[in-house]
């Protein structure tokens, strides 16, 4: 499927207000090192761009997307792309509702690598339980393109994936991508039995100081 952005309005929320219904969505970004996964995650979460170092293990960010009377709380897992971390990556994407397979449109080998990640995912997930999106990043470098737009679309169509090209640097199509993902997840998974679960903020714990109490008096005593 190619993504369609003619959808109902969606509002991104960065406040910590309490919505009527908040549903947890685990989203994982997979792909080779240097394709811009961390930059995309930062755009999703804070709508900003900055140079980042290679991710070690996994990084975690959040973002809220409002859909009518419900709010989706995206828990964004940005995985390391280096080969030495490959064996532990399944620990992070297991149970994900959304998987983004990210490649760099200027580096063909990253497109090939995205297909390897897809094969790994297909061993782990139950059809219908995960929305998988193929994302060609670095659209701002289209003059150095090695992977034609049509090739990305063709792969997505043949494997039943959604597809979008983005630019984490300029922000092009990043907000629209998150909006489209939110709709697809809510439509495909949200209503299923055992689908999205409700997120509740952990209550704060108030620590009380008691000047008159000696915490050690009941078990120990020092001195005569």
PDB file of C-alpha atoms in Angstrom:
ATOM      1  CA  UNK A   1       0.000   0.000   0.000  1.00  0.00           C
ATOM      2  CA  UNK A   2       1.228   3.497  -0.686  1.00  0.00           C
ATOM      3  CA  UNK A   3       0.356   5.931   2.047  1.00  0.00           C
ATOM      4  CA  UNK A   4      -2.503   8.376   1.472  1.00  0.00           C
ATOM      5  CA  UNK A   5      -2.476  11.640   3.333  1.00  0.00           C
ATOM      6  CA  UNK A   6      -6.070  12.779   2.612  1.00  0.00           C
ATOM      7  CA  UNK A   7      -7.170  11.781   6.097  1.00  0.00           C
ATOM      8  CA  UNK A   8      -9.184  13.318   8.882  1.00  0.00           C
ATOM      9  CA  UNK A   9      -7.357  16.045  10.806  1.00  0.00           C
ATOM     10  CA  UNK A  10      -4.966  14.821  13.460  1.00  0.00           C
ATOM     11  CA  UNK A  11      -3.314  16.987  16.086  1.00  0.00           C
ATOM     12  CA  UNK A  12       0.102  16.271  17.539  1.00  0.00           C
ATOM     13  CA  UNK A  13       0.300  16.928  21.243  1.00  0.00           C
ATOM     14  CA  UNK A  14       3.440  17.522  23.272  1.00  0.00           C
ATOM     15  CA  UNK A  15       1.762  18.508  26.504  1.00  0.00           C
ATOM     16  CA  UNK A  16       1.277  16.153  29.440  1.00  0.00           C
ATOM     17  CA  UNK A  17      -2.476  16.709  29.763  1.00  0.00           C
ATOM     18  CA  UNK A  18      -4.733  13.771  30.596  1.00  0.00           C
ATOM     19  CA  UNK A  19      -6.766  12.658  27.539  1.00  0.00           C
ATOM     20  CA  UNK A  20     -10.061  10.753  27.657  1.00  0.00           C
ATOM     21  CA  UNK A  21      -8.562   7.513  26.332  1.00  0.00           C
ATOM     22  CA  UNK A  22      -4.851   6.997  25.810  1.00  0.00           C
ATOM     23  CA  UNK A  23      -3.762   3.876  23.963  1.00  0.00           C
ATOM     24  CA  UNK A  24      -0.186   2.605  23.891  1.00  0.00           C
ATOM     25  CA  UNK A  25       1.455   2.102  20.502  1.00  0.00           C
ATOM     26  CA  UNK A  26       4.903   0.542  20.348  1.00  0.00           C
ATOM     27  CA  UNK A  27       6.733   1.716  17.228  1.00  0.00           C
ATOM     28  CA  UNK A  28      10.212   0.516  16.303  1.00  0.00           C
ATOM     29  CA  UNK A  29      12.593   1.961  13.688  1.00  0.00           C
ATOM     30  CA  UNK A  30      14.792  -0.574  11.896  1.00  0.00           C
ATOM     31  CA  UNK A  31      17.484  -0.108   9.279  1.00  0.00           C
ATOM     32  CA  UNK A  32      21.175   0.313   8.600  1.00  0.00           C
ATOM     33  CA  UNK A  33      23.393   2.691  10.522  1.00  0.00           C
ATOM     34  CA  UNK A  34      23.355   6.213   9.106  1.00  0.00           C
ATOM     35  CA  UNK A  35      19.975   6.091   7.330  1.00  0.00           C
ATOM     36  CA  UNK A  36      18.507   8.698   9.696  1.00  0.00           C
ATOM     37  CA  UNK A  37      16.457   6.614  12.147  1.00  0.00           C
ATOM     38  CA  UNK A  38      17.456   8.742  15.137  1.00  0.00           C
ATOM     39  CA  UNK A  39      16.748  11.937  13.187  1.00  0.00           C
ATOM     40  CA  UNK A  40      13.293  10.656  12.203  1.00  0.00           C
ATOM     41  CA  UNK A  41      12.545   9.679  15.803  1.00  0.00           C
ATOM     42  CA  UNK A  42      13.552  13.162  16.933  1.00  0.00           C
ATOM     43  CA  UNK A  43      11.320  14.742  14.277  1.00  0.00           C
ATOM     44  CA  UNK A  44       8.421  12.572  15.419  1.00  0.00           C
ATOM     45  CA  UNK A  45       8.919  13.469  19.062  1.00  0.00           C
ATOM     46  CA  UNK A  46      10.175  17.064  19.109  1.00  0.00           C
ATOM     47  CA  UNK A  47       9.877  18.280  15.489  1.00  0.00           C
ATOM     48  CA  UNK A  48      13.528  19.259  15.406  1.00  0.00           C
ATOM     49  CA  UNK A  49      16.700  18.143  13.679  1.00  0.00           C
ATOM     50  CA  UNK A  50      20.202  17.849  15.019  1.00  0.00           C
ATOM     51  CA  UNK A  51      23.242  15.757  14.215  1.00  0.00           C
ATOM     52  CA  UNK A  52      23.305  12.556  16.233  1.00  0.00           C
ATOM     53  CA  UNK A  53      25.870   9.919  17.076  1.00  0.00           C
ATOM     54  CA  UNK A  54      25.229   6.266  16.169  1.00  0.00           C
ATOM     55  CA  UNK A  55      22.677   4.717  18.511  1.00  0.00           C
ATOM     56  CA  UNK A  56      24.043   2.229  21.022  1.00  0.00           C
ATOM     57  CA  UNK A  57      21.525  -0.531  21.686  1.00  0.00           C
ATOM     58  CA  UNK A  58      18.262   1.405  21.574  1.00  0.00           C
ATOM     59  CA  UNK A  59      16.935   4.909  22.272  1.00  0.00           C
ATOM     60  CA  UNK A  60      13.410   5.692  23.470  1.00  0.00           C
ATOM     61  CA  UNK A  61      11.146   8.681  22.760  1.00  0.00           C
ATOM     62  CA  UNK A  62       7.407   9.354  22.986  1.00  0.00           C
ATOM     63  CA  UNK A  63       4.782  11.346  21.111  1.00  0.00           C
ATOM     64  CA  UNK A  64       1.004  11.780  21.434  1.00  0.00           C
ATOM     65  CA  UNK A  65      -1.379  11.827  18.468  1.00  0.00           C
ATOM     66  CA  UNK A  66      -5.049  12.701  18.932  1.00  0.00           C
ATOM     67  CA  UNK A  67      -7.703  10.826  16.953  1.00  0.00           C
ATOM     68  CA  UNK A  68     -11.168  12.062  17.873  1.00  0.00           C
ATOM     69  CA  UNK A  69     -11.977  10.829  21.380  1.00  0.00           C
ATOM     70  CA  UNK A  70      -8.835   8.737  21.633  1.00  0.00           C
ATOM     71  CA  UNK A  71      -5.172   9.539  21.949  1.00  0.00           C
ATOM     72  CA  UNK A  72      -2.375   7.289  20.764  1.00  0.00           C
ATOM     73  CA  UNK A  73       0.771   7.401  22.849  1.00  0.00           C
ATOM     74  CA  UNK A  74       3.585   6.384  20.532  1.00  0.00           C
ATOM     75  CA  UNK A  75       6.493   4.740  22.318  1.00  0.00           C
ATOM     76  CA  UNK A  76       9.243   5.129  19.725  1.00  0.00           C
ATOM     77  CA  UNK A  77      12.137   2.666  19.877  1.00  0.00           C
ATOM     78  CA  UNK A  78      15.111   3.773  17.787  1.00  0.00           C
ATOM     79  CA  UNK A  79      17.338   0.724  17.308  1.00  0.00           C
ATOM     80  CA  UNK A  80      21.051   0.604  16.532  1.00  0.00           C
ATOM     81  CA  UNK A  81      21.836  -0.137  12.895  1.00  0.00           C
ATOM     82  CA  UNK A  82      25.356  -1.439  13.322  1.00  0.00           C
ATOM     83  CA  UNK A  83      25.827  -5.126  12.557  1.00  0.00           C
ATOM     84  CA  UNK A  84      27.259  -5.896  16.009  1.00  0.00           C
ATOM     85  CA  UNK A  85      23.876  -5.040  17.583  1.00  0.00           C
ATOM     86  CA  UNK A  86      21.839  -7.140  15.170  1.00  0.00           C
ATOM     87  CA  UNK A  87      21.446 -10.116  17.515  1.00  0.00           C
ATOM     88  CA  UNK A  88      19.796  -8.064  20.278  1.00  0.00           C
ATOM     89  CA  UNK A  89      17.498  -5.970  18.092  1.00  0.00           C
ATOM     90  CA  UNK A  90      14.637  -8.542  18.168  1.00  0.00           C
ATOM     91  CA  UNK A  91      14.378  -7.869  21.907  1.00  0.00           C
ATOM     92  CA  UNK A  92      13.300  -4.324  21.055  1.00  0.00           C
ATOM     93  CA  UNK A  93      10.922  -4.946  18.159  1.00  0.00           C
ATOM     94  CA  UNK A  94       9.128  -7.946  19.660  1.00  0.00           C
ATOM     95  CA  UNK A  95       5.511  -6.981  20.315  1.00  0.00           C
ATOM     96  CA  UNK A  96       5.697  -3.812  18.209  1.00  0.00           C
ATOM     97  CA  UNK A  97       2.462  -2.500  16.718  1.00  0.00           C
ATOM     98  CA  UNK A  98       4.389  -0.522  14.068  1.00  0.00           C
ATOM     99  CA  UNK A  99       7.715  -1.214  12.376  1.00  0.00           C
ATOM    100  CA  UNK A 100       9.384   1.354  10.146  1.00  0.00           C
ATOM    101  CA  UNK A 101      11.941  -0.111   7.732  1.00  0.00           C
ATOM    102  CA  UNK A 102      14.127   2.900   6.992  1.00  0.00           C
ATOM    103  CA  UNK A 103      16.637   3.210   4.171  1.00  0.00           C
ATOM    104  CA  UNK A 104      18.693   6.032   2.665  1.00  0.00           C
ATOM    105  CA  UNK A 105      17.601   6.819  -0.901  1.00  0.00           C
ATOM    106  CA  UNK A 106      21.213   7.750  -1.732  1.00  0.00           C
ATOM    107  CA  UNK A 107      22.659   4.396  -0.581  1.00  0.00           C
ATOM    108  CA  UNK A 108      21.390   1.318  -2.415  1.00  0.00           C
ATOM    109  CA  UNK A 109      22.900  -1.117   0.082  1.00  0.00           C
ATOM    110  CA  UNK A 110      20.631   0.291   2.791  1.00  0.00           C
ATOM    111  CA  UNK A 111      17.622  -0.517   0.593  1.00  0.00           C
ATOM    112  CA  UNK A 112      18.853  -4.107   0.292  1.00  0.00           C
ATOM    113  CA  UNK A 113      19.404  -4.214   4.039  1.00  0.00           C
ATOM    114  CA  UNK A 114      15.839  -3.058   4.680  1.00  0.00           C
ATOM    115  CA  UNK A 115      14.646  -6.168   2.873  1.00  0.00           C
ATOM    116  CA  UNK A 116      16.756  -8.309   5.213  1.00  0.00           C
ATOM    117  CA  UNK A 117      15.060  -6.645   8.171  1.00  0.00           C
ATOM    118  CA  UNK A 118      11.708  -7.390   6.571  1.00  0.00           C
ATOM    119  CA  UNK A 119      12.528 -11.103   6.413  1.00  0.00           C
ATOM    120  CA  UNK A 120      13.487 -11.025  10.080  1.00  0.00           C
ATOM    121  CA  UNK A 121      10.233  -9.285  10.981  1.00  0.00           C
ATOM    122  CA  UNK A 122       8.173 -11.805   9.066  1.00  0.00           C
ATOM    123  CA  UNK A 123       9.539 -14.539  11.338  1.00  0.00           C
ATOM    124  CA  UNK A 124       8.387 -12.689  14.442  1.00  0.00           C
ATOM    125  CA  UNK A 125       5.044 -11.048  13.863  1.00  0.00           C
ATOM    126  CA  UNK A 126       1.529 -12.396  13.355  1.00  0.00           C
ATOM    127  CA  UNK A 127      -0.096 -11.032  10.153  1.00  0.00           C
ATOM    128  CA  UNK A 128      -2.459  -8.216  11.059  1.00  0.00           C
ATOM    129  CA  UNK A 129      -0.760  -7.501  14.389  1.00  0.00           C
ATOM    130  CA  UNK A 130       1.917  -5.143  13.031  1.00  0.00           C
ATOM    131  CA  UNK A 131       1.694  -2.240  10.604  1.00  0.00           C
ATOM    132  CA  UNK A 132       4.901  -2.242   8.532  1.00  0.00           C
ATOM    133  CA  UNK A 133       6.003   0.878   6.695  1.00  0.00           C
ATOM    134  CA  UNK A 134       8.857   1.175   4.221  1.00  0.00           C
ATOM    135  CA  UNK A 135      10.444   4.630   4.562  1.00  0.00           C
ATOM    136  CA  UNK A 136      12.941   6.109   2.107  1.00  0.00           C
ATOM    137  CA  UNK A 137      14.699   8.855   4.053  1.00  0.00           C
ATOM    138  CA  UNK A 138      16.962  11.762   3.017  1.00  0.00           C
ATOM    139  CA  UNK A 139      14.606  13.041   0.328  1.00  0.00           C
ATOM    140  CA  UNK A 140      16.476  16.359   0.508  1.00  0.00           C
ATOM    141  CA  UNK A 141      19.381  14.581  -1.271  1.00  0.00           C
ATOM    142  CA  UNK A 142      17.300  13.482  -4.257  1.00  0.00           C
ATOM    143  CA  UNK A 143      20.033  14.697  -6.635  1.00  0.00           C
ATOM    144  CA  UNK A 144      22.237  11.866  -5.292  1.00  0.00           C
ATOM    145  CA  UNK A 145      19.478   9.274  -5.433  1.00  0.00           C
ATOM    146  CA  UNK A 146      20.446   5.619  -5.980  1.00  0.00           C
ATOM    147  CA  UNK A 147      17.030   4.109  -5.227  1.00  0.00           C
ATOM    148  CA  UNK A 148      14.249   5.358  -7.550  1.00  0.00           C
ATOM    149  CA  UNK A 149      10.934   6.277  -5.962  1.00  0.00           C
ATOM    150  CA  UNK A 150       9.214   3.702  -8.157  1.00  0.00           C
ATOM    151  CA  UNK A 151      11.471   0.927  -6.845  1.00  0.00           C
ATOM    152  CA  UNK A 152      10.506   1.655  -3.264  1.00  0.00           C
ATOM    153  CA  UNK A 153       6.839   1.761  -4.229  1.00  0.00           C
ATOM    154  CA  UNK A 154       7.161  -1.524  -6.136  1.00  0.00           C
ATOM    155  CA  UNK A 155       8.771  -3.332  -3.194  1.00  0.00           C
ATOM    156  CA  UNK A 156       6.121  -2.059  -0.794  1.00  0.00           C
ATOM    157  CA  UNK A 157       3.299  -3.073  -3.141  1.00  0.00           C
ATOM    158  CA  UNK A 158       4.703  -6.569  -3.709  1.00  0.00           C
ATOM    159  CA  UNK A 159       5.167  -7.231   0.024  1.00  0.00           C
ATOM    160  CA  UNK A 160       1.984  -5.642   1.321  1.00  0.00           C
ATOM    161  CA  UNK A 161       3.718  -2.698   2.982  1.00  0.00           C
ATOM    162  CA  UNK A 162       2.924   0.983   3.230  1.00  0.00           C
ATOM    163  CA  UNK A 163       5.463   3.357   1.684  1.00  0.00           C
ATOM    164  CA  UNK A 164       6.585   6.958   2.111  1.00  0.00           C
ATOM    165  CA  UNK A 165       9.667   9.016   1.297  1.00  0.00           C
ATOM    166  CA  UNK A 166      10.707  11.568   3.909  1.00  0.00           C
ATOM    167  CA  UNK A 167      13.407  14.039   4.859  1.00  0.00           C
ATOM    168  CA  UNK A 168      14.261  14.160   8.537  1.00  0.00           C
ATOM    169  CA  UNK A 169      16.484  17.165   7.779  1.00  0.00           C
ATOM    170  CA  UNK A 170      13.747  19.355   6.295  1.00  0.00           C
ATOM    171  CA  UNK A 171      10.842  17.632   8.030  1.00  0.00           C
ATOM    172  CA  UNK A 172       9.147  16.926   4.687  1.00  0.00           C
ATOM    173  CA  UNK A 173       6.384  14.306   5.009  1.00  0.00           C
ATOM    174  CA  UNK A 174       7.406  13.378   8.572  1.00  0.00           C
ATOM    175  CA  UNK A 175       4.320  14.747  10.342  1.00  0.00           C
ATOM    176  CA  UNK A 176       2.098  13.359   7.589  1.00  0.00           C
ATOM    177  CA  UNK A 177       3.746   9.969   7.994  1.00  0.00           C
ATOM    178  CA  UNK A 178       3.014   9.852  11.728  1.00  0.00           C
ATOM    179  CA  UNK A 179      -0.571  10.912  11.098  1.00  0.00           C
ATOM    180  CA  UNK A 180      -1.047   8.154   8.524  1.00  0.00           C
ATOM    181  CA  UNK A 181       0.532   5.567  10.829  1.00  0.00           C
ATOM    182  CA  UNK A 182      -1.806   6.614  13.639  1.00  0.00           C
ATOM    183  CA  UNK A 183      -4.871   6.103  11.456  1.00  0.00           C
ATOM    184  CA  UNK A 184      -3.686   2.733  10.146  1.00  0.00           C
ATOM    185  CA  UNK A 185      -2.812   1.419  13.602  1.00  0.00           C
ATOM    186  CA  UNK A 186      -6.108   2.560  15.075  1.00  0.00           C
ATOM    187  CA  UNK A 187      -8.101   1.046  12.204  1.00  0.00           C
ATOM    188  CA  UNK A 188      -6.149  -2.218  11.886  1.00  0.00           C
ATOM    189  CA  UNK A 189      -5.171  -3.011  15.466  1.00  0.00           C
ATOM    190  CA  UNK A 190      -7.019  -0.737  17.882  1.00  0.00           C
ATOM    191  CA  UNK A 191     -10.383  -2.457  17.683  1.00  0.00           C
ATOM    192  CA  UNK A 192      -9.051  -6.016  17.795  1.00  0.00           C
ATOM    193  CA  UNK A 193      -9.331  -8.163  20.865  1.00  0.00           C
ATOM    194  CA  UNK A 194      -5.940  -8.020  22.506  1.00  0.00           C
ATOM    195  CA  UNK A 195      -5.032  -5.014  20.348  1.00  0.00           C
ATOM    196  CA  UNK A 196      -3.976  -1.664  21.762  1.00  0.00           C
ATOM    197  CA  UNK A 197      -3.984  -1.404  25.543  1.00  0.00           C
ATOM    198  CA  UNK A 198      -4.794   1.676  27.565  1.00  0.00           C
ATOM    199  CA  UNK A 199      -1.932   3.684  28.984  1.00  0.00           C
ATOM    200  CA  UNK A 200      -2.249   5.183  32.442  1.00  0.00           C
ATOM    201  CA  UNK A 201       0.182   7.553  34.015  1.00  0.00           C
ATOM    202  CA  UNK A 202       1.842   6.155  37.095  1.00  0.00           C
ATOM    203  CA  UNK A 203       0.678   7.963  40.236  1.00  0.00           C
ATOM    204  CA  UNK A 204       3.274  10.134  41.932  1.00  0.00           C
ATOM    205  CA  UNK A 205       4.573   8.958  45.283  1.00  0.00           C
ATOM    206  CA  UNK A 206       4.708  11.507  48.054  1.00  0.00           C
ATOM    207  CA  UNK A 207       7.608  11.040  50.445  1.00  0.00           C
ATOM    208  CA  UNK A 208       6.870  12.245  53.952  1.00  0.00           C
ATOM    209  CA  UNK A 209       9.637  13.301  56.296  1.00  0.00           C
ATOM    210  CA  UNK A 210       9.132  12.522  59.974  1.00  0.00           C
ATOM    211  CA  UNK A 211      11.637  14.229  62.238  1.00  0.00           C
ATOM    212  CA  UNK A 212      10.635  12.249  65.308  1.00  0.00           C
ATOM    213  CA  UNK A 213      11.176   8.777  63.832  1.00  0.00           C
ATOM    214  CA  UNK A 214      14.473   6.910  63.935  1.00  0.00           C
ATOM    215  CA  UNK A 215      14.297   4.393  61.094  1.00  0.00           C
ATOM    216  CA  UNK A 216      16.904   2.188  62.721  1.00  0.00           C
ATOM    217  CA  UNK A 217      15.530   2.188  66.283  1.00  0.00           C
ATOM    218  CA  UNK A 218      13.514  -1.007  65.834  1.00  0.00           C
ATOM    219  CA  UNK A 219      16.415  -3.185  64.698  1.00  0.00           C
ATOM    220  CA  UNK A 220      19.713  -1.730  65.744  1.00  0.00           C
ATOM    221  CA  UNK A 221      21.103   0.288  68.570  1.00  0.00           C
ATOM    222  CA  UNK A 222      24.573   1.691  68.752  1.00  0.00           C
ATOM    223  CA  UNK A 223      26.265   2.438  72.039  1.00  0.00           C
ATOM    224  CA  UNK A 224      25.319   1.591  75.613  1.00  0.00           C
TER     225      UNK A 224
END
